GROMACS .gro file of C-alpha atoms in nm:
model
  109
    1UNK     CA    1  18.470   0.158 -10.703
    2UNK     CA    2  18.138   0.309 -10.601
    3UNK     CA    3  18.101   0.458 -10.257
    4UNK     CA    4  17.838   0.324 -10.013
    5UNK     CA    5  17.692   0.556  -9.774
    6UNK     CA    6  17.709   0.470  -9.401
    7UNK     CA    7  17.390   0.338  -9.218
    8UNK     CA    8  17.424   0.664  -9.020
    9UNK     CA    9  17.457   0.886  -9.368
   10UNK     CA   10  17.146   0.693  -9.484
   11UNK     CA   11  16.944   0.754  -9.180
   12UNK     CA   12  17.022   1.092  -9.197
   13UNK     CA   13  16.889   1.151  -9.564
   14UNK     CA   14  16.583   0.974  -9.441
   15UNK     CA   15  16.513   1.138  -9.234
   16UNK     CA   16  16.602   1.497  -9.375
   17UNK     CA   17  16.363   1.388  -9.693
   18UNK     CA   18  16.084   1.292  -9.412
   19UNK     CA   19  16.102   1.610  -9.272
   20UNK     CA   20  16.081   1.796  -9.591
   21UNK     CA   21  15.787   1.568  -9.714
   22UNK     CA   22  15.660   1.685  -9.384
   23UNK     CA   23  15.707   2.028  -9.402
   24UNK     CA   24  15.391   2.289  -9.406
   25UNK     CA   25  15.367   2.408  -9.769
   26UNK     CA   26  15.104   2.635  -9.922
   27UNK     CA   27  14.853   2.345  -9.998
   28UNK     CA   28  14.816   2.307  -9.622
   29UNK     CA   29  14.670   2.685  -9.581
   30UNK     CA   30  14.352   2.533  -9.785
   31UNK     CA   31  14.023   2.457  -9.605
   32UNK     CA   32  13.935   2.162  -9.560
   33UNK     CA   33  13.566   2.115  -9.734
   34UNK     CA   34  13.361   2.035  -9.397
   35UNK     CA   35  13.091   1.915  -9.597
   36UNK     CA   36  13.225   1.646  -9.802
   37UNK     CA   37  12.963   1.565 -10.070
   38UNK     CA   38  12.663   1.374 -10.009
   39UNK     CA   39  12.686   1.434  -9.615
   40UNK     CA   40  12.349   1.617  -9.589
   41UNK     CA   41  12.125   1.311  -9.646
   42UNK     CA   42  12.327   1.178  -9.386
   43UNK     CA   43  12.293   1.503  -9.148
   44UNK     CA   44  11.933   1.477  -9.228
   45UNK     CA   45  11.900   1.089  -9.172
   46UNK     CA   46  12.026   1.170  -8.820
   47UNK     CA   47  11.869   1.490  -8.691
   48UNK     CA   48  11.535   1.277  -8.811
   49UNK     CA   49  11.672   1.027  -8.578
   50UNK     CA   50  11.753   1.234  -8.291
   51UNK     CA   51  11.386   1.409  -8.321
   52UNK     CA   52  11.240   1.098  -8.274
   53UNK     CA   53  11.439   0.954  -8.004
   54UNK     CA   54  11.417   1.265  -7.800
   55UNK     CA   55  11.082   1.426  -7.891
   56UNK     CA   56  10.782   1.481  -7.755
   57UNK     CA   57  10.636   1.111  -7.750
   58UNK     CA   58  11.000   0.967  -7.650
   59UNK     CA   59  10.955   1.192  -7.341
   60UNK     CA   60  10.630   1.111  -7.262
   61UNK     CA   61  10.710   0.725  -7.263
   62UNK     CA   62  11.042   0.809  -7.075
   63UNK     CA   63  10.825   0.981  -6.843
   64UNK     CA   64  10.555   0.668  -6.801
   65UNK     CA   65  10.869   0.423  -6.773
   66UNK     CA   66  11.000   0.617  -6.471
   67UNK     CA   67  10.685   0.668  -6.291
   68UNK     CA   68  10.574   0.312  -6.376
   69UNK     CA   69  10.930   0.152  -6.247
   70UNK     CA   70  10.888   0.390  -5.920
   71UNK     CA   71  10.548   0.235  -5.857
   72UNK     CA   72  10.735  -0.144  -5.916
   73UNK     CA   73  10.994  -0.040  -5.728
   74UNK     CA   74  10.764   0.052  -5.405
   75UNK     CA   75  10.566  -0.219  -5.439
   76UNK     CA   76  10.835  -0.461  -5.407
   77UNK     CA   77  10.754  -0.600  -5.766
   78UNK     CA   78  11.139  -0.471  -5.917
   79UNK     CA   79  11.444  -0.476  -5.760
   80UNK     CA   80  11.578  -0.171  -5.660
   81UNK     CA   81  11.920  -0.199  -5.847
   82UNK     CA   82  11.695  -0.298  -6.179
   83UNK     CA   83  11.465  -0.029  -6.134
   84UNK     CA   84  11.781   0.227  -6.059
   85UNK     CA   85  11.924   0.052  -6.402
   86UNK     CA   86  11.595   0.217  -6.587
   87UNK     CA   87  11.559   0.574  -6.423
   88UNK     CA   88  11.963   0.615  -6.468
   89UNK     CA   89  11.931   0.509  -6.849
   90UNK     CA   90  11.648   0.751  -6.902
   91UNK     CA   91  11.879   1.034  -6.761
   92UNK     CA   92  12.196   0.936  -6.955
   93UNK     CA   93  11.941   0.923  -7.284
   94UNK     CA   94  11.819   1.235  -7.228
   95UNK     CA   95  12.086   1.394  -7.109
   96UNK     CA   96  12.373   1.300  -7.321
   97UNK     CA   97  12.383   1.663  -7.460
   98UNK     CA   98  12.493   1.833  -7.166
   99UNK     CA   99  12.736   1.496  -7.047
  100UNK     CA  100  12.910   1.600  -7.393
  101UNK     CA  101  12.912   1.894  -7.315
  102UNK     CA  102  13.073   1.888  -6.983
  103UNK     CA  103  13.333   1.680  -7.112
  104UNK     CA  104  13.423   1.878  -7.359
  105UNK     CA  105  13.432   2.143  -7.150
  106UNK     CA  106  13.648   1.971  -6.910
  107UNK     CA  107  13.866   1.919  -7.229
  108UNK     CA  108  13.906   2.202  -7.283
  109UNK     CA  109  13.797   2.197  -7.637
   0.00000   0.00000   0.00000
């Protein structure tokens, strides 16, 4: 005759071998790599991307977008809540930095 564990005996050694699978060992103390391999074209790829979308000529269109939609917008050639849709979406562009930052701030991270 064998002897069957309970369904509360086998619960518990599941959950004891859980928590030791769990458990912080060694291994854990190691550093993650925070540059896995081949990230840098990547990191390049996108600081290229960022220069362009916020530099010097992406301001100066900005710039001509808002003053152009102002000009619509007081001539009665734009809605108001259109040309508000523009000017807002040039400030959330180029402003997304410090929104993340505030956040995270507020985070607390």
């Amino acid at each position: 005759m064998s002897t069957r564990p309970s369904a509360g005996q086998t619960k518990r050694r599941v959950a004891s071998l859980a928590a030791a699978l769990m458990a912080p060992t060694p291994l854990w103390a190691q550093a993650a790599p925070l540059d896995p391999a081949g990230s840098n074209v990547i990191f390049n790829a996108v600081a290229w991307l960022e220069g362009t979308l916020l530099g010097n000529v992406a301001t100066g269109v900005a710039v001509i977008a808002v003053a152009a939609t102002g000009l619509m917008m007081l001539t009665g050639r734009i809605d108001w809540r259109r040309g508000a849709t523009v000017i807002l979406g040039c400030f959330i562009v180029f402003g997304a930095a410090a929104i993340v930052a505030g956040i995270r701030s507020l985070a607390g991270t």
